[in-house]
Amino acid sequence: MIIWLNGPFGGGKTTLATTLQQELPGAVLFDAEEVGFLLRQIFPGKYKDFQDIPAWRPLVAEVALRCHQENDGHPVIIPMTLLRQDYAAEIHGAVRAAGVPLQHLLLHADPDTVSARIDSSVEFPDDEARSEKVRAFRRKKLPIYTAAYDSWLAADAEVIDTTHFTPRQVADQALKIIGTL
């Protein structure tokens, strides 16, 4: 099974991914951003967002499938925000077409909660200016997330509202959805 953790920055994807990896025997994490970072090196400055690089989506699907195969069918957990419906359909469709089950979980929180989480994040403890740049980028994505949530995302995924849940409660909800609790 491939478990795709979607949601806004500050939604809890990384925290849940780490917890699921610990609790699901043999589970591995696949950071699809790494594929994007590789492609950015190959095509520097050509694309603003690596998800827009045409090769990113089929490569992510292929790496996810190869990880699933290499991992003897144990879960592959992918924490990655996907806000374009066509991109999600391309990746998720390729995985499902290969016969691998994919569970799409959306970690949602109300906008004020997400904003507070973003504002309190410190990505670079020794470089506040760089941390603020990351926070500003994440704040800029919130309206895009909200539009995606309203138009297609909530209907495409199993939604876990993390607004008032502890990380443990979120993990329990996710485990129940994927059928292990």
JSON list of C-alpha atoms in Angstrom, two decimals:
[
{"chain": "A", "resi": 1, "resn": "MET", "atom": "CA", "xyz": [0.00, 0.00, 0.00]},
{"chain": "A", "resi": 2, "resn": "ILE", "atom": "CA", "xyz": [1.07, 3.55, -0.71]},
{"chain": "A", "resi": 3, "resn": "ILE", "atom": "CA", "xyz": [-0.10, 6.09, 1.84]},
{"chain": "A", "resi": 4, "resn": "TRP", "atom": "CA", "xyz": [-0.14, 9.62, 0.42]},
{"chain": "A", "resi": 5, "resn": "LEU", "atom": "CA", "xyz": [-0.29, 12.27, 3.15]},
{"chain": "A", "resi": 6, "resn": "ASN", "atom": "CA", "xyz": [-1.58, 15.52, 1.72]},
{"chain": "A", "resi": 7, "resn": "GLY", "atom": "CA", "xyz": [-2.45, 18.85, 3.29]},
{"chain": "A", "resi": 8, "resn": "PRO", "atom": "CA", "xyz": [-1.20, 22.36, 3.85]},
{"chain": "A", "resi": 9, "resn": "PHE", "atom": "CA", "xyz": [2.14, 23.29, 5.33]},
{"chain": "A", "resi": 10, "resn": "GLY", "atom": "CA", "xyz": [1.56, 22.97, 9.06]},
{"chain": "A", "resi": 11, "resn": "GLY", "atom": "CA", "xyz": [-1.08, 20.27, 8.61]},
{"chain": "A", "resi": 12, "resn": "GLY", "atom": "CA", "xyz": [0.95, 17.59, 10.34]},
{"chain": "A", "resi": 13, "resn": "LYS", "atom": "CA", "xyz": [2.16, 15.47, 7.41]},
{"chain": "A", "resi": 14, "resn": "THR", "atom": "CA", "xyz": [5.73, 15.02, 8.62]},
{"chain": "A", "resi": 15, "resn": "THR", "atom": "CA", "xyz": [4.69, 14.22, 12.17]},
{"chain": "A", "resi": 16, "resn": "LEU", "atom": "CA", "xyz": [2.14, 11.67, 10.99]},
{"chain": "A", "resi": 17, "resn": "ALA", "atom": "CA", "xyz": [4.57, 10.14, 8.49]},
{"chain": "A", "resi": 18, "resn": "THR", "atom": "CA", "xyz": [7.14, 9.55, 11.22]},
{"chain": "A", "resi": 19, "resn": "THR", "atom": "CA", "xyz": [4.54, 8.03, 13.54]},
{"chain": "A", "resi": 20, "resn": "LEU", "atom": "CA", "xyz": [3.12, 5.75, 10.84]},
{"chain": "A", "resi": 21, "resn": "GLN", "atom": "CA", "xyz": [6.60, 4.57, 9.90]},
{"chain": "A", "resi": 22, "resn": "GLN", "atom": "CA", "xyz": [7.18, 3.56, 13.52]},
{"chain": "A", "resi": 23, "resn": "GLU", "atom": "CA", "xyz": [3.83, 1.81, 13.87]},
{"chain": "A", "resi": 24, "resn": "LEU", "atom": "CA", "xyz": [3.46, 0.03, 10.54]},
{"chain": "A", "resi": 25, "resn": "PRO", "atom": "CA", "xyz": [5.83, -2.92, 10.31]},
{"chain": "A", "resi": 26, "resn": "GLY", "atom": "CA", "xyz": [8.30, -2.53, 7.45]},
{"chain": "A", "resi": 27, "resn": "ALA", "atom": "CA", "xyz": [6.97, 0.88, 6.39]},
{"chain": "A", "resi": 28, "resn": "VAL", "atom": "CA", "xyz": [9.35, 3.27, 4.64]},
{"chain": "A", "resi": 29, "resn": "LEU", "atom": "CA", "xyz": [9.21, 6.99, 3.91]},
{"chain": "A", "resi": 30, "resn": "PHE", "atom": "CA", "xyz": [9.61, 8.38, 0.41]},
{"chain": "A", "resi": 31, "resn": "ASP", "atom": "CA", "xyz": [10.15, 12.12, 0.18]},
{"chain": "A", "resi": 32, "resn": "ALA", "atom": "CA", "xyz": [8.89, 13.08, -3.28]},
{"chain": "A", "resi": 33, "resn": "GLU", "atom": "CA", "xyz": [10.51, 16.50, -2.85]},
{"chain": "A", "resi": 34, "resn": "GLU", "atom": "CA", "xyz": [13.88, 14.81, -3.37]},
{"chain": "A", "resi": 35, "resn": "VAL", "atom": "CA", "xyz": [12.85, 13.97, -6.94]},
{"chain": "A", "resi": 36, "resn": "GLY", "atom": "CA", "xyz": [11.95, 17.64, -7.38]},
{"chain": "A", "resi": 37, "resn": "PHE", "atom": "CA", "xyz": [15.29, 18.78, -5.98]},
{"chain": "A", "resi": 38, "resn": "LEU", "atom": "CA", "xyz": [17.10, 16.51, -8.44]},
{"chain": "A", "resi": 39, "resn": "LEU", "atom": "CA", "xyz": [15.11, 17.88, -11.38]},
{"chain": "A", "resi": 40, "resn": "ARG", "atom": "CA", "xyz": [15.74, 21.46, -10.24]},
{"chain": "A", "resi": 41, "resn": "GLN", "atom": "CA", "xyz": [19.47, 20.76, -10.47]},
{"chain": "A", "resi": 42, "resn": "ILE", "atom": "CA", "xyz": [19.03, 19.43, -13.98]},
{"chain": "A", "resi": 43, "resn": "PHE", "atom": "CA", "xyz": [16.80, 22.34, -15.08]},
{"chain": "A", "resi": 44, "resn": "PRO", "atom": "CA", "xyz": [17.96, 25.28, -12.91]},
{"chain": "A", "resi": 45, "resn": "GLY", "atom": "CA", "xyz": [15.67, 28.27, -13.11]},
{"chain": "A", "resi": 46, "resn": "LYS", "atom": "CA", "xyz": [13.40, 26.75, -15.75]},
{"chain": "A", "resi": 47, "resn": "TYR", "atom": "CA", "xyz": [10.46, 26.04, -13.41]},
{"chain": "A", "resi": 48, "resn": "LYS", "atom": "CA", "xyz": [9.28, 27.98, -10.37]},
{"chain": "A", "resi": 49, "resn": "ASP", "atom": "CA", "xyz": [7.66, 24.92, -8.77]},
{"chain": "A", "resi": 50, "resn": "PHE", "atom": "CA", "xyz": [9.24, 21.51, -9.29]},
{"chain": "A", "resi": 51, "resn": "GLN", "atom": "CA", "xyz": [5.78, 19.93, -9.42]},
{"chain": "A", "resi": 52, "resn": "ASP", "atom": "CA", "xyz": [5.34, 21.75, -12.74]},
{"chain": "A", "resi": 53, "resn": "ILE", "atom": "CA", "xyz": [8.31, 19.92, -14.27]},
{"chain": "A", "resi": 54, "resn": "PRO", "atom": "CA", "xyz": [6.61, 17.39, -16.58]},
{"chain": "A", "resi": 55, "resn": "ALA", "atom": "CA", "xyz": [9.03, 14.62, -15.57]},
{"chain": "A", "resi": 56, "resn": "TRP", "atom": "CA", "xyz": [8.35, 15.03, -11.82]},
{"chain": "A", "resi": 57, "resn": "ARG", "atom": "CA", "xyz": [4.95, 13.37, -11.74]},
{"chain": "A", "resi": 58, "resn": "PRO", "atom": "CA", "xyz": [5.73, 10.14, -13.63]},
{"chain": "A", "resi": 59, "resn": "LEU", "atom": "CA", "xyz": [9.05, 9.87, -11.81]},
{"chain": "A", "resi": 60, "resn": "VAL", "atom": "CA", "xyz": [7.33, 10.19, -8.42]},
{"chain": "A", "resi": 61, "resn": "ALA", "atom": "CA", "xyz": [4.82, 7.50, -9.38]},
{"chain": "A", "resi": 62, "resn": "GLU", "atom": "CA", "xyz": [7.59, 5.21, -10.66]},
{"chain": "A", "resi": 63, "resn": "VAL", "atom": "CA", "xyz": [9.79, 5.69, -7.58]},
{"chain": "A", "resi": 64, "resn": "ALA", "atom": "CA", "xyz": [6.79, 5.07, -5.31]},
{"chain": "A", "resi": 65, "resn": "LEU", "atom": "CA", "xyz": [6.02, 1.85, -7.19]},
{"chain": "A", "resi": 66, "resn": "ARG", "atom": "CA", "xyz": [9.67, 0.74, -7.09]},
{"chain": "A", "resi": 67, "resn": "CYS", "atom": "CA", "xyz": [9.85, 1.47, -3.37]},
{"chain": "A", "resi": 68, "resn": "HIS", "atom": "CA", "xyz": [6.69, -0.60, -2.84]},
{"chain": "A", "resi": 69, "resn": "GLN", "atom": "CA", "xyz": [8.19, -3.47, -4.83]},
{"chain": "A", "resi": 70, "resn": "GLU", "atom": "CA", "xyz": [11.62, -3.24, -3.19]},
{"chain": "A", "resi": 71, "resn": "ASN", "atom": "CA", "xyz": [9.95, -3.08, 0.22]},
{"chain": "A", "resi": 72, "resn": "ASP", "atom": "CA", "xyz": [8.17, -6.41, -0.36]},
{"chain": "A", "resi": 73, "resn": "GLY", "atom": "CA", "xyz": [4.77, -4.73, -0.42]},
{"chain": "A", "resi": 74, "resn": "HIS", "atom": "CA", "xyz": [5.12, -3.06, 2.98]},
{"chain": "A", "resi": 75, "resn": "PRO", "atom": "CA", "xyz": [3.67, 0.44, 3.18]},
{"chain": "A", "resi": 76, "resn": "VAL", "atom": "CA", "xyz": [5.35, 3.35, 1.46]},
{"chain": "A", "resi": 77, "resn": "ILE", "atom": "CA", "xyz": [4.47, 6.64, 3.14]},
{"chain": "A", "resi": 78, "resn": "ILE", "atom": "CA", "xyz": [4.68, 9.82, 1.05]},
{"chain": "A", "resi": 79, "resn": "PRO", "atom": "CA", "xyz": [4.13, 13.12, 2.88]},
{"chain": "A", "resi": 80, "resn": "MET", "atom": "CA", "xyz": [3.65, 15.59, 0.01]},
{"chain": "A", "resi": 81, "resn": "THR", "atom": "CA", "xyz": [1.30, 18.47, -0.61]},
{"chain": "A", "resi": 82, "resn": "LEU", "atom": "CA", "xyz": [-0.46, 18.11, -3.97]},
{"chain": "A", "resi": 83, "resn": "LEU", "atom": "CA", "xyz": [-2.87, 20.94, -4.71]},
{"chain": "A", "resi": 84, "resn": "ARG", "atom": "CA", "xyz": [-3.46, 20.47, -8.43]},
{"chain": "A", "resi": 85, "resn": "GLN", "atom": "CA", "xyz": [-6.11, 17.89, -9.19]},
{"chain": "A", "resi": 86, "resn": "ASP", "atom": "CA", "xyz": [-4.57, 16.94, -12.53]},
{"chain": "A", "resi": 87, "resn": "TYR", "atom": "CA", "xyz": [-1.19, 16.31, -10.91]},
{"chain": "A", "resi": 88, "resn": "ALA", "atom": "CA", "xyz": [-2.73, 14.17, -8.16]},
{"chain": "A", "resi": 89, "resn": "ALA", "atom": "CA", "xyz": [-4.74, 12.24, -10.74]},
{"chain": "A", "resi": 90, "resn": "GLU", "atom": "CA", "xyz": [-1.63, 11.61, -12.83]},
{"chain": "A", "resi": 91, "resn": "ILE", "atom": "CA", "xyz": [0.44, 10.27, -9.93]},
{"chain": "A", "resi": 92, "resn": "HIS", "atom": "CA", "xyz": [-2.28, 8.43, -8.06]},
{"chain": "A", "resi": 93, "resn": "GLY", "atom": "CA", "xyz": [-3.72, 7.04, -11.30]},
{"chain": "A", "resi": 94, "resn": "ALA", "atom": "CA", "xyz": [-0.34, 5.60, -12.32]},
{"chain": "A", "resi": 95, "resn": "VAL", "atom": "CA", "xyz": [0.04, 3.90, -8.94]},
{"chain": "A", "resi": 96, "resn": "ARG", "atom": "CA", "xyz": [-3.46, 2.44, -9.02]},
{"chain": "A", "resi": 97, "resn": "ALA", "atom": "CA", "xyz": [-3.08, 1.37, -12.67]},
{"chain": "A", "resi": 98, "resn": "ALA", "atom": "CA", "xyz": [-0.09, -0.71, -11.55]},
{"chain": "A", "resi": 99, "resn": "GLY", "atom": "CA", "xyz": [-2.39, -2.54, -9.14]},
{"chain": "A", "resi": 100, "resn": "VAL", "atom": "CA", "xyz": [-0.96, -1.01, -5.97]},
{"chain": "A", "resi": 101, "resn": "PRO", "atom": "CA", "xyz": [-3.50, 0.25, -3.44]},
{"chain": "A", "resi": 102, "resn": "LEU", "atom": "CA", "xyz": [-3.15, 3.94, -2.64]},
{"chain": "A", "resi": 103, "resn": "GLN", "atom": "CA", "xyz": [-4.71, 5.59, 0.39]},
{"chain": "A", "resi": 104, "resn": "HIS", "atom": "CA", "xyz": [-4.94, 9.37, 0.05]},
{"chain": "A", "resi": 105, "resn": "LEU", "atom": "CA", "xyz": [-5.18, 11.04, 3.46]},
{"chain": "A", "resi": 106, "resn": "LEU", "atom": "CA", "xyz": [-5.74, 14.77, 3.77]},
{"chain": "A", "resi": 107, "resn": "LEU", "atom": "CA", "xyz": [-4.60, 16.40, 6.99]},
{"chain": "A", "resi": 108, "resn": "HIS", "atom": "CA", "xyz": [-6.76, 19.49, 7.26]},
{"chain": "A", "resi": 109, "resn": "ALA", "atom": "CA", "xyz": [-6.90, 22.26, 9.84]},
{"chain": "A", "resi": 110, "resn": "ASP", "atom": "CA", "xyz": [-8.73, 25.55, 9.95]},
{"chain": "A", "resi": 111, "resn": "PRO", "atom": "CA", "xyz": [-6.82, 28.48, 8.40]},
{"chain": "A", "resi": 112, "resn": "ASP", "atom": "CA", "xyz": [-6.10, 30.19, 11.74]},
{"chain": "A", "resi": 113, "resn": "THR", "atom": "CA", "xyz": [-4.57, 27.00, 13.14]},
{"chain": "A", "resi": 114, "resn": "VAL", "atom": "CA", "xyz": [-2.46, 26.45, 10.04]},
{"chain": "A", "resi": 115, "resn": "SER", "atom": "CA", "xyz": [-1.30, 30.08, 10.10]},
{"chain": "A", "resi": 116, "resn": "ALA", "atom": "CA", "xyz": [-0.32, 29.78, 13.76]},
{"chain": "A", "resi": 117, "resn": "ARG", "atom": "CA", "xyz": [1.60, 26.57, 13.06]},
{"chain": "A", "resi": 118, "resn": "ILE", "atom": "CA", "xyz": [3.42, 28.19, 10.16]},
{"chain": "A", "resi": 119, "resn": "ASP", "atom": "CA", "xyz": [4.23, 31.29, 12.23]},
{"chain": "A", "resi": 120, "resn": "SER", "atom": "CA", "xyz": [5.71, 29.18, 15.03]},
{"chain": "A", "resi": 121, "resn": "SER", "atom": "CA", "xyz": [7.82, 26.97, 12.78]},
{"chain": "A", "resi": 122, "resn": "VAL", "atom": "CA", "xyz": [11.58, 27.34, 12.77]},
{"chain": "A", "resi": 123, "resn": "GLU", "atom": "CA", "xyz": [13.15, 25.59, 9.82]},
{"chain": "A", "resi": 124, "resn": "PHE", "atom": "CA", "xyz": [16.62, 27.05, 10.28]},
{"chain": "A", "resi": 125, "resn": "PRO", "atom": "CA", "xyz": [17.35, 27.69, 13.98]},
{"chain": "A", "resi": 126, "resn": "ASP", "atom": "CA", "xyz": [20.57, 29.53, 13.22]},
{"chain": "A", "resi": 127, "resn": "ASP", "atom": "CA", "xyz": [19.13, 31.67, 10.41]},
{"chain": "A", "resi": 128, "resn": "GLU", "atom": "CA", "xyz": [15.96, 33.55, 11.31]},
{"chain": "A", "resi": 129, "resn": "ALA", "atom": "CA", "xyz": [15.88, 35.44, 7.99]},
{"chain": "A", "resi": 130, "resn": "ARG", "atom": "CA", "xyz": [15.88, 32.15, 6.08]},
{"chain": "A", "resi": 131, "resn": "SER", "atom": "CA", "xyz": [13.20, 30.69, 8.40]},
{"chain": "A", "resi": 132, "resn": "GLU", "atom": "CA", "xyz": [11.02, 33.74, 7.79]},
{"chain": "A", "resi": 133, "resn": "LYS", "atom": "CA", "xyz": [11.43, 33.36, 4.05]},
{"chain": "A", "resi": 134, "resn": "VAL", "atom": "CA", "xyz": [10.15, 29.77, 4.34]},
{"chain": "A", "resi": 135, "resn": "ARG", "atom": "CA", "xyz": [7.24, 30.90, 6.52]},
{"chain": "A", "resi": 136, "resn": "ALA", "atom": "CA", "xyz": [6.30, 33.61, 3.99]},
{"chain": "A", "resi": 137, "resn": "PHE", "atom": "CA", "xyz": [6.35, 31.04, 1.16]},
{"chain": "A", "resi": 138, "resn": "ARG", "atom": "CA", "xyz": [4.10, 28.74, 3.18]},
{"chain": "A", "resi": 139, "resn": "ARG", "atom": "CA", "xyz": [1.66, 31.53, 4.06]},
{"chain": "A", "resi": 140, "resn": "LYS", "atom": "CA", "xyz": [1.41, 32.38, 0.36]},
{"chain": "A", "resi": 141, "resn": "LYS", "atom": "CA", "xyz": [0.27, 28.80, -0.38]},
{"chain": "A", "resi": 142, "resn": "LEU", "atom": "CA", "xyz": [-2.66, 28.88, 2.08]},
{"chain": "A", "resi": 143, "resn": "PRO", "atom": "CA", "xyz": [-5.21, 30.42, -0.31]},
{"chain": "A", "resi": 144, "resn": "ILE", "atom": "CA", "xyz": [-4.20, 27.88, -2.96]},
{"chain": "A", "resi": 145, "resn": "TYR", "atom": "CA", "xyz": [-4.74, 25.07, -0.45]},
{"chain": "A", "resi": 146, "resn": "THR", "atom": "CA", "xyz": [-8.13, 26.49, 0.56]},
{"chain": "A", "resi": 147, "resn": "ALA", "atom": "CA", "xyz": [-9.27, 26.70, -3.08]},
{"chain": "A", "resi": 148, "resn": "ALA", "atom": "CA", "xyz": [-8.12, 23.12, -3.74]},
{"chain": "A", "resi": 149, "resn": "TYR", "atom": "CA", "xyz": [-9.83, 21.90, -0.57]},
{"chain": "A", "resi": 150, "resn": "ASP", "atom": "CA", "xyz": [-13.10, 23.53, -1.57]},
{"chain": "A", "resi": 151, "resn": "SER", "atom": "CA", "xyz": [-13.02, 22.46, -5.22]},
{"chain": "A", "resi": 152, "resn": "TRP", "atom": "CA", "xyz": [-11.76, 18.86, -5.21]},
{"chain": "A", "resi": 153, "resn": "LEU", "atom": "CA", "xyz": [-9.35, 17.83, -2.49]},
{"chain": "A", "resi": 154, "resn": "ALA", "atom": "CA", "xyz": [-11.84, 17.12, 0.32]},
{"chain": "A", "resi": 155, "resn": "ALA", "atom": "CA", "xyz": [-13.81, 14.85, -2.02]},
{"chain": "A", "resi": 156, "resn": "ASP", "atom": "CA", "xyz": [-10.72, 13.01, -3.31]},
{"chain": "A", "resi": 157, "resn": "ALA", "atom": "CA", "xyz": [-9.17, 12.07, 0.04]},
{"chain": "A", "resi": 158, "resn": "GLU", "atom": "CA", "xyz": [-10.05, 10.78, 3.46]},
{"chain": "A", "resi": 159, "resn": "VAL", "atom": "CA", "xyz": [-10.03, 13.97, 5.54]},
{"chain": "A", "resi": 160, "resn": "ILE", "atom": "CA", "xyz": [-8.60, 14.09, 9.04]},
{"chain": "A", "resi": 161, "resn": "ASP", "atom": "CA", "xyz": [-9.22, 17.45, 10.68]},
{"chain": "A", "resi": 162, "resn": "THR", "atom": "CA", "xyz": [-6.14, 18.07, 12.81]},
{"chain": "A", "resi": 163, "resn": "THR", "atom": "CA", "xyz": [-7.33, 21.40, 14.22]},
{"chain": "A", "resi": 164, "resn": "HIS", "atom": "CA", "xyz": [-8.10, 20.07, 17.71]},
{"chain": "A", "resi": 165, "resn": "PHE", "atom": "CA", "xyz": [-6.37, 16.68, 17.61]},
{"chain": "A", "resi": 166, "resn": "THR", "atom": "CA", "xyz": [-3.11, 15.72, 19.23]},
{"chain": "A", "resi": 167, "resn": "PRO", "atom": "CA", "xyz": [-0.56, 13.98, 16.99]},
{"chain": "A", "resi": 168, "resn": "ARG", "atom": "CA", "xyz": [-1.54, 10.68, 18.69]},
{"chain": "A", "resi": 169, "resn": "GLN", "atom": "CA", "xyz": [-5.22, 11.21, 17.85]},
{"chain": "A", "resi": 170, "resn": "VAL", "atom": "CA", "xyz": [-4.32, 12.03, 14.24]},
{"chain": "A", "resi": 171, "resn": "ALA", "atom": "CA", "xyz": [-2.25, 8.85, 14.01]},
{"chain": "A", "resi": 172, "resn": "ASP", "atom": "CA", "xyz": [-5.10, 6.78, 15.47]},
{"chain": "A", "resi": 173, "resn": "GLN", "atom": "CA", "xyz": [-7.51, 8.25, 12.92]},
{"chain": "A", "resi": 174, "resn": "ALA", "atom": "CA", "xyz": [-5.09, 7.49, 10.08]},
{"chain": "A", "resi": 175, "resn": "LEU", "atom": "CA", "xyz": [-4.50, 3.94, 11.28]},
{"chain": "A", "resi": 176, "resn": "LYS", "atom": "CA", "xyz": [-8.27, 3.39, 11.47]},
{"chain": "A", "resi": 177, "resn": "ILE", "atom": "CA", "xyz": [-8.75, 4.71, 7.92]},
{"chain": "A", "resi": 178, "resn": "ILE", "atom": "CA", "xyz": [-6.00, 2.53, 6.46]},
{"chain": "A", "resi": 179, "resn": "GLY", "atom": "CA", "xyz": [-7.39, -0.45, 8.32]},
{"chain": "A", "resi": 180, "resn": "THR", "atom": "CA", "xyz": [-4.72, -1.25, 10.86]},
{"chain": "A", "resi": 181, "resn": "LEU", "atom": "CA", "xyz": [-6.49, -0.13, 14.04]}
]
